[in-house]
Amino acid sequence: MPSNSIDSLLHESRRFAPSEAFSAASEASADLYTSAKEDRVEFWADKAREYVHWHKPFTETLDWSTPPFAKWFADGELNVAYNCLDRHVLAGNGDRVAIHWEGEPGDSRSITYAELTAEVKRAANAMAALGVGQGDVVAIYMPLVPEAVIAMLATVRLGAAHSVVFGGFSAESLRSRIDDASAKLVVTADGGWRKGKVFPLKAAVDAALANGESSVTNVLVVKRGDNEVEWTEGRDLWWHDQIEAAEPEHEAQGFPAENPLFVLYTSGTTGKPKGILHTSGGYLTQAAFTHKNVFDLKPETDVYWCTADVGWITGHTYVTYGPLANGATQVLYEGTPDSPNPGRWWEIIQKFGVSIFYTAPTAIRSFMKAGRQIPEQFDLSSIRVLGSVGEPINPEAWIWYRDVIGAGTAPIVDTWWQTETGAIMIAALPGLTTLKPGSAQVPIPGIKIDILGEDGTRVDPPNGGLLVVSEPWPAMLRGIWGDPERFKETYWSKFAQLEGEQYFAGDGAHVDEDGDIWLLGRVDDVMNVSGHRLSTTEIESALVSNPIVAEAAVVGAADEATGQAVVAFVILKSNQEHAQTAAEASALLRQHVAKEIGAIARPREIFIVAELPKTRSGKIMRRLLQDVAEGREIGDTTTLADTTVMQIISDKLN
Ligand code: WTA
C-alpha cells in the first residue's frame, strides 16, 4: 500500500537508533531543540547570523503585527547569489566542485565554485543589459542543465525574482504562468534530453508567446539539444552569445531581506495554479539550516545528490539554494532514472561517490519493483545518509531503501514540507533521532506544528486530525502572487475561530504516544502523483475545455507505483456519443489533458459514463468515484440525488 493508513502504521514497531559513530560526528546537537524551545524567534535570529552573510545586519527578527503577512529580518540586506557563490570563493573554497553535472547521453561537466561564480556574474550582466532588475520576473523553462541553476542565481543576484516552470509543462501552462507574473524575460533551451530523445522547449515558448500582447521582451536560448528552432529576430537571443559578450565582473549588491526571491506555481483546490511567493532572508536561513542539519552535511567531504528537477520546490531549496549556500558539492543529472539503463542512478552514485542521497518514495517503489539485483551491481558504499520527500513513505519501501541503497546502516530522513513552507518542517535529525519507518517524526527545531480536529481542538493519540503550523516560520510563503485574499482564504481561514494564527497545510496527520507525526495524505482536492501535486479541479477544467466533453470528474486513485494516479469520469456531449468509441474518446482526451497541462497530468484511465454521482445540492461525490477507481465496493450512496447512478456506472464498467 503506497499510502499510509492509521491502522497499518500503528502496527509498525521497528526502531532504528543512530550508530554511536554517526552520533559522535553529527552536525546537529541536542541543544538545537533546547535553545529553540527557550526562545524560538531568537533561535532563528542566531541561525540567520550563522548561515547567511548580511550586507547590512538586521536588528528586527520577526514582525507578525499584520498576520498572516510575516516579515523576517526586515531591516537587513543580503544578496542571495553572493551567499551561494562569492563568499565561498572569498573563503578560499573556489576550487571546490559546486556541481558535478551529468547529461543524459553521458556527457559530463564539473564546475567549481569559482567557475560557477564567474558564469553567474556574466549571466547577471547579460540579463541586466536586457533591462532586468529589482521588481522584474524572469521565467525559466529549462532542462536540468547547469544553466538552469546559473539563470536562477543570475536573476536573484540582480534583485529580480524567478518563476521556474517545469520543462514538462505544456505551452498553455507556461503561457498562464508567464502572464500571471508578467515575466519580462524567458530563459529556455533549444531542447533537453529525456529517455534518449531531445524534447523541444523553445517551440513551447514560441507557442506561449504566439498570440496577443506579452510582457516578455526577450527570450534567451541555451544551446543544448542541437535541434532546429524558429527564431524571432529582435526577441530571441542565444545564451552563449550574450554570455560571451557580457562583462566578467559584477559586484553583488545587497537587497532587503523581504525582497521577492521567486514565485513558484503549484496546484491548489481551484482550477488556477497559485503563484507561491517566497522572499530572501528568511527563506535562505531555513534552507541552509535544514540542509545542513537534516542531511548532516559536511561540505568538505560530502557529495550530495537531490534528484529533483529545479522546476519543483525541492529543486529550488535542496538543489539550488540550500546546498550552494552551504558550499556543498552536488550532483545534477539531466535524465530519467532508467535511461539508458535501469541502473543509471546507481551508476552515477558510484561514479561521483555520492554520500547523501535525497529522492521520492515513488522512485524507491519503482526500483523495488525492478529488483535489488540492479543496485547490487554497483558500489554504493559511499552512501551515509538517505532522504525522502514528496509523499508518505510506506514502511516496506523505507526498509528496502535502507537495506539495499543504504547498506542496512544509513539513516533515512523522511522530510515533510510543501512549496508553501519553502523548506523542511518535519524530519528526524539523523545523529539524534531514533528512526521509525513511515513516520516523518518531529518538527525541526524552531518549528511549531499541531494536529487539530475539525473543531480546532487538539487531537489525542492515536486519532487523526489536520496538520497546522501554529507559529510563523522564516521560509514561509509571503503570499499568493497578486492575490492576498486567496492567500488568507486558502491557508489561514480554516481555524479562524482560534486565538492565534494557524496555517492549514491541507494534510491529514496523527501523532503517536511518543509525539512522532505520521502523515496521512491530502484532505483536499489535491492529488499526489509521483510526489507531484495536481489539482482535480484543474484537470476537470482541462477536460471540459474539450468540445466533446459535457461534464468531468477527476479522482486520485491509489496506485502501487505513483502513490496516486489520475482517474477521470467523463460524460460526452449527446451529439458525440456515437461519433467515436469510448476507447477513442478516452485516448483523445488523455492526449488533450497532456497538451493543456503537461504529460504528468495525463489521466491513467478515463471512463466514459452516462451520469455522475451527485448530491441533491449538485455536488459531485468523488468519494464514490474513488471507490470505483480503486476497485472497491461502493460506499454509502444514500445522500445521492439519484441512488441508482452508481449502479449504472459500475455495471457499465464491469
Ligand atoms: C506531500 C513537496 C508525507 C504533502 C516538498 C504535502 C509529504 C505535499 C511529504 C506538498 C512527506 C511532501 N510525507 N507527505 N515526507 N512531503 N508531502 O508542494 O501532502 O510539491 O502537502 O512540496 O506533498 O507537495 P509540494
XYZ file of C-alpha atoms and ligand atoms in Angstrom:
679
model
C 0.000 0.000 0.000
C 1.609 3.247 -1.036
C -0.462 5.481 1.187
C -0.482 5.194 4.940
C -3.492 4.293 6.998
C -3.534 4.740 10.751
C -4.161 1.051 11.353
C -1.223 -0.249 9.382
C 1.086 2.385 10.804
C 0.203 1.725 14.408
C 1.489 -1.790 13.935
C 4.838 -0.547 12.735
C 7.152 -1.156 15.652
C 10.635 -1.263 14.123
C 13.052 1.318 15.542
C 16.485 2.358 14.343
C 18.740 4.354 16.657
C 21.713 6.189 15.146
C 25.050 4.425 15.461
C 27.446 5.758 18.067
C 29.927 6.766 15.413
C 27.301 8.669 13.448
C 26.053 10.491 16.538
C 29.555 11.381 17.660
C 30.268 13.127 14.350
C 26.795 14.643 13.948
C 26.448 18.234 12.699
C 23.329 18.750 14.787
C 23.361 18.571 18.566
C 20.504 18.238 21.028
C 20.882 21.811 22.224
C 19.294 22.952 18.953
C 15.986 21.747 20.367
C 16.569 23.293 23.781
C 17.631 26.689 22.504
C 14.732 26.776 20.014
C 12.351 25.931 22.824
C 13.715 28.649 25.086
C 13.246 31.413 22.526
C 12.046 30.393 19.092
C 12.447 33.796 17.484
C 15.903 34.380 18.903
C 16.870 30.896 17.743
C 16.098 31.886 14.145
C 17.941 35.183 14.537
C 21.013 33.175 15.581
C 20.656 30.864 12.614
C 20.243 33.820 10.242
C 23.561 35.221 11.511
C 25.259 31.830 11.395
C 24.145 30.685 7.935
C 23.753 33.912 5.966
C 26.120 36.710 5.010
C 24.368 40.059 5.517
C 25.364 43.109 3.505
C 23.584 45.040 6.221
C 22.838 43.251 9.511
C 19.225 43.089 10.666
C 18.067 44.450 14.003
C 14.455 43.218 13.863
C 13.828 39.472 13.721
C 10.105 38.875 13.257
C 7.304 41.301 12.507
C 3.996 39.485 12.928
C 1.919 42.589 13.550
C -0.268 42.110 10.469
C -0.836 38.356 10.218
C -0.811 36.355 8.028
C 1.747 38.670 6.402
C 5.059 37.991 8.136
C 8.326 39.857 7.841
C 11.581 38.253 8.917
C 14.850 40.156 9.369
C 13.149 43.048 7.563
C 15.740 45.792 8.003
C 18.611 43.518 6.977
C 20.059 43.368 3.473
C 21.633 40.460 1.653
C 22.396 39.163 -1.780
C 21.255 35.563 -2.104
C 23.576 34.782 -5.033
C 26.559 36.215 -3.151
C 25.681 33.847 -0.323
C 25.650 30.887 -2.701
C 28.800 31.837 -4.623
C 31.207 34.713 -3.907
C 31.515 34.102 -0.196
C 32.776 30.551 -0.744
C 35.373 31.797 -3.226
C 36.445 34.566 -0.823
C 36.754 31.968 1.955
C 39.282 30.069 -0.158
C 36.943 27.353 -1.444
C 36.836 28.461 -5.081
C 38.398 25.193 -6.243
C 35.742 23.049 -4.588
C 33.336 21.478 -7.080
C 29.884 23.006 -6.756
C 28.181 20.909 -9.428
C 29.081 17.564 -10.966
C 26.704 17.676 -13.872
C 25.785 14.503 -15.743
C 23.904 14.834 -19.021
C 21.573 12.080 -20.086
C 23.599 10.998 -23.125
C 26.634 10.609 -20.842
C 28.340 13.982 -21.283
C 29.509 15.455 -18.001
C 30.971 18.633 -16.631
C 32.312 19.526 -13.184
C 32.026 23.174 -12.190
C 33.918 24.680 -9.258
C 32.578 27.455 -7.058
C 34.989 29.883 -8.752
C 33.725 28.889 -12.203
C 30.092 28.992 -11.181
C 30.576 32.434 -9.649
C 32.219 33.678 -12.855
C 29.395 32.325 -15.021
C 26.688 33.786 -12.834
C 28.406 37.179 -12.904
C 28.436 37.173 -16.702
C 24.855 35.970 -16.874
C 23.784 38.703 -14.440
C 25.490 41.309 -16.626
C 23.819 39.855 -19.715
C 20.391 39.968 -18.077
C 20.959 43.476 -16.745
C 21.808 44.557 -20.302
C 18.352 43.293 -21.304
C 16.805 45.522 -18.667
C 16.303 43.021 -15.839
C 16.460 44.479 -12.344
C 14.764 44.579 -8.971
C 10.990 44.221 -9.326
C 11.183 42.145 -12.526
C 10.282 38.491 -13.013
C 12.330 36.101 -15.176
C 10.630 32.905 -16.345
C 12.947 29.876 -16.576
C 11.808 26.900 -18.682
C 14.747 24.565 -18.927
C 16.052 21.024 -18.860
C 18.168 20.106 -15.834
C 21.429 21.606 -17.078
C 23.811 23.860 -15.101
C 22.473 26.897 -16.979
C 19.123 26.422 -15.211
C 20.838 26.976 -11.848
C 23.013 29.743 -13.320
C 19.918 31.547 -14.651
C 18.215 31.315 -11.236
C 21.253 32.732 -9.443
C 21.862 35.466 -12.041
C 18.248 36.600 -11.685
C 18.351 36.867 -7.918
C 21.810 38.437 -7.995
C 20.125 41.393 -9.711
C 17.374 41.518 -7.089
C 14.828 40.229 -9.624
C 12.632 37.177 -8.941
C 12.420 33.996 -10.986
C 9.476 31.868 -11.902
C 10.775 28.443 -12.865
C 8.289 26.456 -14.927
C 8.952 22.712 -15.013
C 10.077 21.687 -18.530
C 7.382 19.000 -18.643
C 4.572 21.562 -18.515
C 2.769 22.447 -21.719
C 2.912 25.686 -23.706
C -0.521 26.512 -22.294
C 0.675 26.125 -18.681
C 3.770 28.154 -19.475
C 1.672 30.911 -21.018
C -0.584 31.273 -17.983
C 2.423 31.407 -15.659
C 4.259 33.986 -17.795
C 1.127 36.144 -17.929
C 0.219 35.845 -14.257
C 3.652 37.050 -13.125
C 4.166 39.475 -16.073
C 7.578 37.963 -16.789
C 9.955 40.221 -18.696
C 12.494 37.665 -19.857
C 12.250 33.939 -20.589
C 15.294 31.677 -20.332
C 14.877 28.403 -22.184
C 16.848 25.874 -24.264
C 16.697 24.512 -27.779
C 15.769 21.183 -26.189
C 16.616 18.802 -23.379
C 17.373 15.091 -23.201
C 14.826 12.622 -21.943
C 14.849 8.870 -22.480
C 17.310 9.020 -25.366
C 15.490 11.768 -27.245
C 15.582 15.538 -27.376
C 12.345 17.174 -26.318
C 11.545 20.659 -27.568
C 11.274 23.581 -25.169
C 11.790 26.613 -27.392
C 8.780 25.612 -29.514
C 6.590 25.714 -26.413
C 7.929 29.169 -25.548
C 7.117 30.318 -29.106
C 3.591 28.944 -28.757
C 3.163 30.509 -25.326
C 4.146 33.898 -26.701
C 2.375 33.472 -30.057
C -0.838 35.337 -29.777
C -1.575 38.572 -28.132
C 0.354 41.047 -26.099
C 3.010 39.658 -23.832
C 5.070 41.193 -21.069
C 8.093 39.292 -22.429
C 10.642 41.403 -24.291
C 13.399 38.813 -24.786
C 13.981 35.069 -24.862
C 17.439 33.736 -24.022
C 18.065 30.320 -25.566
C 20.657 27.881 -24.213
C 22.077 25.508 -26.819
C 21.607 22.000 -25.540
C 19.525 19.861 -27.863
C 21.071 20.973 -31.165
C 17.756 20.805 -32.926
C 16.206 23.321 -35.274
C 14.410 26.195 -33.617
C 12.340 29.016 -35.006
C 13.792 32.433 -34.381
C 12.055 35.739 -33.741
C 14.566 38.445 -34.605
C 14.863 41.159 -32.005
C 13.308 38.977 -29.322
C 15.315 35.741 -29.314
C 18.979 35.674 -28.337
C 21.447 32.826 -27.883
C 22.543 32.494 -24.288
C 26.182 31.769 -25.251
C 26.419 34.885 -27.456
C 25.150 37.090 -24.669
C 27.364 35.467 -22.021
C 30.470 35.799 -24.172
C 29.725 39.445 -24.839
C 28.976 40.227 -21.183
C 31.418 41.854 -18.764
C 33.045 39.327 -16.413
C 32.902 41.422 -13.247
C 29.730 42.012 -11.324
C 29.522 43.297 -7.795
C 26.655 41.858 -5.807
C 24.501 44.497 -4.204
C 22.509 43.929 -1.014
C 18.712 43.804 -1.238
C 16.166 43.901 1.579
C 15.512 40.593 3.332
C 11.891 40.712 2.178
C 12.782 41.305 -1.473
C 10.910 38.717 -3.607
C 13.196 35.803 -4.464
C 10.896 33.655 -6.550
C 7.377 32.734 -7.495
C 6.614 29.057 -7.957
C 3.235 27.910 -9.214
C 1.567 24.983 -7.546
C -1.790 23.274 -7.771
C -4.469 24.143 -5.294
C -8.055 23.128 -4.856
C -9.349 25.505 -7.516
C -8.664 25.422 -11.243
C -5.950 28.025 -11.480
C -2.450 27.285 -10.148
C -1.293 29.634 -7.413
C 1.928 31.636 -7.622
C 3.563 30.959 -4.275
C 5.778 33.885 -3.317
C 8.999 33.465 -1.363
C 11.348 36.185 -0.217
C 15.062 36.246 0.531
C 16.466 36.330 4.073
C 14.128 34.011 5.961
C 13.945 31.544 3.105
C 17.717 31.284 2.757
C 18.163 30.909 6.515
C 15.813 27.947 6.804
C 17.001 26.405 3.512
C 20.641 26.432 4.636
C 19.933 25.433 8.250
C 17.763 22.447 7.324
C 20.075 21.338 4.530
C 23.000 21.246 6.928
C 21.286 19.626 9.898
C 18.702 17.298 8.373
C 21.234 15.794 5.963
C 24.195 16.057 8.353
C 26.105 17.834 5.608
C 29.871 18.076 5.819
C 30.674 20.399 2.918
C 34.379 19.492 2.759
C 33.817 15.791 2.220
C 30.237 15.004 1.262
C 28.891 14.570 -2.244
C 25.218 15.341 -2.127
C 22.577 14.426 -4.691
C 18.956 15.506 -4.698
C 17.200 14.025 -7.724
C 14.520 16.728 -8.009
C 14.180 18.973 -11.030
C 14.578 22.701 -10.407
C 11.020 23.049 -11.711
C 9.741 21.945 -8.287
C 10.222 23.416 -4.827
C 12.552 20.571 -3.848
C 14.849 21.623 -6.674
C 14.714 25.247 -5.554
C 15.533 24.654 -1.902
C 17.587 21.471 -1.994
C 19.349 21.765 -5.357
C 19.925 25.468 -5.780
C 19.714 27.428 -2.531
C 20.378 25.142 0.459
C 23.366 23.214 -0.936
C 25.017 26.207 -2.584
C 24.542 28.426 0.470
C 26.316 25.699 2.452
C 29.156 25.359 -0.069
C 28.262 21.724 -0.795
C 29.433 19.614 -3.719
C 26.445 18.181 -5.517
C 25.393 16.063 -8.464
C 22.929 17.334 -11.052
C 21.545 14.806 -13.519
C 19.549 15.705 -16.591
C 17.788 12.453 -17.425
C 15.437 9.821 -16.068
C 16.372 7.085 -13.558
C 16.188 4.222 -16.038
C 17.694 5.626 -19.203
C 19.772 4.394 -20.979
C 19.882 1.505 -18.488
C 17.904 0.587 -15.363
C 20.958 1.093 -13.134
C 21.611 4.667 -14.258
C 21.155 6.308 -10.846
C 23.345 3.776 -9.060
C 25.997 4.170 -11.726
C 26.004 7.922 -11.009
C 26.262 7.366 -7.237
C 29.222 5.076 -7.827
C 30.866 7.457 -10.302
C 30.795 10.507 -8.027
C 30.890 8.763 -4.648
C 27.557 10.252 -3.582
C 27.281 10.227 0.204
C 23.912 11.950 0.776
C 21.043 10.953 -1.475
C 17.598 12.591 -1.463
C 14.719 11.289 -3.572
C 10.985 10.479 -3.603
C 9.141 7.324 -2.468
C 7.676 6.817 -5.935
C 11.193 6.314 -7.327
C 12.110 3.968 -4.496
C 8.996 1.874 -5.116
C 9.723 1.553 -8.813
C 13.281 0.405 -8.059
C 11.904 -2.060 -5.532
C 9.703 -3.480 -8.233
C 12.610 -3.811 -10.671
C 14.534 -5.779 -8.033
C 17.552 -5.395 -5.800
C 19.812 -7.169 -8.269
C 20.091 -3.898 -10.227
C 21.520 -1.647 -7.467
C 23.555 -4.586 -6.168
C 25.715 -4.410 -9.288
C 27.103 -1.066 -8.148
C 29.335 0.129 -5.352
C 27.068 2.246 -3.180
C 29.330 2.149 -0.128
C 29.810 5.936 -0.202
C 26.185 6.452 0.889
C 25.825 7.562 4.508
C 22.500 9.498 4.646
C 19.274 8.895 2.719
C 16.367 11.296 2.389
C 12.763 11.000 1.255
C 10.258 13.668 0.223
C 7.008 14.265 -1.591
C 4.577 11.770 -0.107
C 4.376 9.379 2.821
C 6.984 6.634 2.509
C 5.443 3.274 3.271
C 7.452 1.189 5.769
C 8.254 -1.543 3.197
C 9.832 0.990 0.849
C 11.634 2.575 3.804
C 13.217 -0.745 4.824
C 14.182 -1.591 1.245
C 15.770 1.846 0.813
C 17.834 1.426 3.970
C 18.838 -2.182 3.273
C 19.558 -2.072 -0.430
C 20.727 1.503 -1.010
C 21.940 2.331 2.491
C 23.742 -0.982 3.239
C 21.381 -1.543 6.164
C 23.036 1.251 8.117
C 22.316 4.662 6.546
C 19.783 6.732 8.456
C 16.727 7.749 6.438
C 15.288 11.203 6.952
C 11.684 11.412 5.838
C 11.107 15.122 5.277
C 7.655 16.699 5.292
C 7.234 20.134 3.784
C 5.494 21.949 0.937
C 6.002 24.514 -1.813
C 4.376 26.926 0.633
C 6.580 26.119 3.621
C 9.684 26.754 1.487
C 11.887 24.385 3.460
C 11.742 21.218 5.557
C 9.370 21.453 8.542
C 9.176 17.918 9.949
C 12.095 15.491 9.870
C 14.398 13.435 12.009
C 17.892 14.773 12.684
C 19.972 11.734 11.725
C 22.536 11.830 14.532
C 19.909 12.391 17.219
C 16.611 10.747 16.356
C 15.658 7.101 16.715
C 14.001 6.447 13.378
C 10.560 4.941 12.791
C 9.847 3.717 9.255
C 6.824 5.536 7.839
C 6.807 8.484 10.235
C 8.207 11.911 9.343
C 8.647 12.213 13.138
C 9.245 15.619 14.725
C 9.161 19.300 13.775
C 12.664 20.605 13.186
C 13.942 22.948 15.920
C 12.165 26.313 15.757
C 9.000 24.989 14.085
C 5.677 24.566 15.851
C 3.213 22.023 14.471
C -0.167 20.923 15.849
C -2.712 18.325 14.822
C -6.259 19.631 15.241
C -9.736 18.198 14.863
C -12.271 19.906 12.589
C -13.470 21.894 15.628
C -9.990 23.203 16.349
C -9.268 21.141 19.443
C -6.023 19.269 19.643
C -6.481 15.562 18.906
C -5.038 12.961 21.206
C -3.027 9.983 20.032
C -3.783 7.818 18.171
C -6.532 9.803 16.482
C -6.016 11.582 13.196
C -6.598 15.259 12.516
C -5.473 18.165 10.377
C -1.911 19.389 10.348
C -1.334 23.071 11.107
C 1.744 25.197 11.612
C 0.959 27.284 14.630
C 3.765 29.851 14.633
C 5.234 31.812 11.694
C 8.495 30.408 10.319
C 11.312 32.049 8.338
C 10.814 30.269 4.978
C 7.036 30.606 4.981
C 5.339 31.798 1.816
C 4.690 35.511 1.919
C 1.557 35.281 -0.195
C -0.011 34.222 -3.458
C 1.262 36.371 -6.312
C -1.241 39.145 -6.888
C -3.962 37.633 -4.702
C -3.766 38.417 -0.950
C -7.400 37.418 -0.403
C -6.862 33.963 -1.815
C -3.788 33.632 0.409
C -5.838 34.364 3.535
C -8.749 32.212 2.469
C -6.705 29.178 1.393
C -4.310 28.854 4.295
C -5.475 30.914 7.243
C -9.270 30.767 7.409
C -9.835 27.133 8.389
C -9.241 27.722 12.100
C -10.053 31.422 12.206
C -12.112 30.840 15.361
C -8.968 30.009 17.352
C -6.823 32.527 19.080
C -3.557 32.931 17.199
C -2.973 32.226 13.530
C -2.984 28.628 12.274
C -1.539 27.790 8.868
C -3.655 24.983 7.409
C -1.438 22.721 5.318
C -4.147 20.597 3.673
C -2.658 17.355 5.056
C -4.116 14.827 7.451
C -1.810 13.500 10.185
C -1.733 11.832 13.530
C 0.635 11.895 16.467
C 1.653 8.771 18.349
C 2.370 8.353 22.043
C 5.999 9.428 21.590
C 4.958 12.647 19.880
C 6.007 11.432 16.431
C 3.970 12.639 13.456
C 2.613 10.314 10.772
C 1.353 11.938 7.567
C -1.844 10.536 6.117
C -2.133 12.343 2.767
C -4.106 15.326 1.480
C -7.524 16.120 2.855
C -8.495 18.394 -0.049
C -8.857 18.033 -3.818
C -5.138 17.945 -4.361
C -3.679 14.680 -5.648
C -0.141 13.496 -5.200
C 1.088 11.695 -8.311
C 4.710 10.543 -8.150
C 5.302 13.180 -5.488
C 3.919 15.931 -7.730
C 0.922 17.977 -6.803
C -2.007 18.019 -9.184
C -5.416 19.510 -8.683
C -8.544 17.518 -9.516
C -10.325 20.745 -10.467
C -7.553 21.848 -12.799
C -7.707 18.552 -14.700
C -11.513 18.700 -14.773
C -11.292 22.194 -16.295
C -8.865 20.897 -18.907
C -11.261 18.055 -19.780
C -14.353 20.236 -20.136
C -12.392 22.648 -22.323
C -12.517 19.933 -24.984
C -15.590 20.362 -27.236
C -16.661 16.709 -26.954
C -16.999 16.817 -23.151
C -20.169 17.738 -21.294
C -19.028 17.032 -17.723
C -15.995 15.579 -15.992
C -14.971 14.425 -12.531
C -11.432 13.501 -11.557
C -10.192 11.497 -8.601
C -6.808 10.401 -7.318
C -6.860 6.610 -7.108
C -4.310 4.640 -5.102
C -1.549 3.383 -7.377
C 1.274 0.992 -6.456
C 3.920 2.876 -8.381
C 2.933 6.520 -8.320
C 1.167 6.773 -4.940
C -1.910 8.175 -6.591
C -2.948 8.175 -10.232
C -5.325 10.436 -12.109
C -8.611 8.723 -12.989
C -11.315 10.657 -14.826
C -15.021 10.061 -15.351
C -16.389 11.885 -18.367
C -19.842 12.465 -19.822
C -19.672 13.180 -23.543
C -21.937 15.710 -25.213
C -25.011 13.964 -26.581
C -24.075 14.570 -30.220
C -20.697 12.911 -29.534
C -21.832 9.682 -28.013
C -21.917 7.854 -31.301
C -19.179 9.789 -33.075
C -16.450 7.565 -31.637
C -15.952 4.579 -29.408
C -15.313 5.072 -25.701
C -11.724 3.929 -26.245
C -11.191 6.533 -28.959
C -12.722 9.286 -26.876
C -10.636 8.449 -23.856
C -7.406 8.280 -25.893
C -8.187 11.657 -27.399
C -8.938 13.173 -24.010
C -5.836 11.780 -22.346
C -3.827 13.489 -25.063
C -5.837 16.673 -24.619
C -5.009 16.881 -20.895
C -1.307 16.362 -21.655
C -1.457 19.212 -24.129
C -3.358 21.537 -21.813
C -1.370 20.936 -18.635
C 1.548 18.601 -19.287
C 2.264 14.898 -19.530
C 2.333 14.464 -15.735
C -1.372 15.282 -15.590
C -2.401 12.769 -18.286
C -5.051 10.509 -16.704
C -4.121 6.858 -16.186
C -7.692 5.990 -17.133
C -10.713 7.814 -18.442
C -14.111 6.198 -18.034
C -16.821 7.410 -20.366
C -20.027 7.375 -18.329
C -23.635 8.455 -18.765
C -24.070 10.018 -15.315
C -22.023 11.306 -12.413
C -22.991 10.737 -8.789
C -24.257 13.991 -7.298
C -25.779 15.062 -4.037
C -29.149 16.806 -4.029
C -27.304 20.123 -3.980
C -25.438 19.120 -7.136
C -22.013 18.382 -5.627
C -20.147 15.522 -7.273
C -19.429 12.749 -4.778
C -15.841 11.974 -5.674
C -15.567 9.547 -2.764
C -17.857 7.123 -4.604
C -15.935 7.522 -7.839
C -12.785 6.790 -5.921
C -14.333 3.514 -4.770
C -14.912 2.604 -8.419
C -11.449 3.726 -9.490
C -9.807 1.690 -6.750
C -11.976 -1.352 -7.435
C -13.620 -1.267 -4.005
C -17.161 -1.940 -3.014
C -19.101 1.278 -3.415
C -19.729 3.122 -0.149
C -22.822 4.809 1.208
C -24.937 6.228 -1.619
C -27.904 7.444 0.399
C -27.092 11.138 0.009
C -27.159 10.904 -3.784
C -29.925 12.704 -5.641
C -30.382 9.565 -7.716
C -29.255 6.480 -5.858
C -29.250 4.282 -8.962
C -26.453 6.265 -10.636
C -23.605 4.351 -9.059
C -25.167 1.067 -10.052
C -25.360 2.277 -13.645
C -21.737 3.417 -13.588
C -20.347 0.238 -12.097
C -22.494 -2.008 -14.309
C -21.212 -0.238 -17.360
C -17.589 -0.561 -16.305
C -17.681 -4.199 -15.325
C 3.068 15.824 0.478
C 6.984 18.945 -1.877
C 4.113 12.804 3.523
C 2.069 16.504 1.390
C 8.144 19.222 -0.908
C 2.312 17.984 1.111
C 4.510 14.540 2.075
C 2.627 17.969 -0.350
C 5.877 14.536 2.419
C 3.487 19.130 -0.766
C 6.333 13.548 3.362
C 5.513 16.110 0.977
N 5.406 12.715 3.882
N 3.643 13.681 2.631
N 7.611 13.434 3.717
N 6.468 15.519 1.728
N 4.329 15.525 1.175
O 4.259 21.412 -2.582
O 0.771 16.128 1.011
O 5.106 19.607 -4.129
O 1.196 18.785 1.408
O 6.141 20.049 -1.904
O 3.308 16.737 -0.579
O 3.872 18.999 -2.107
P 4.831 20.062 -2.764
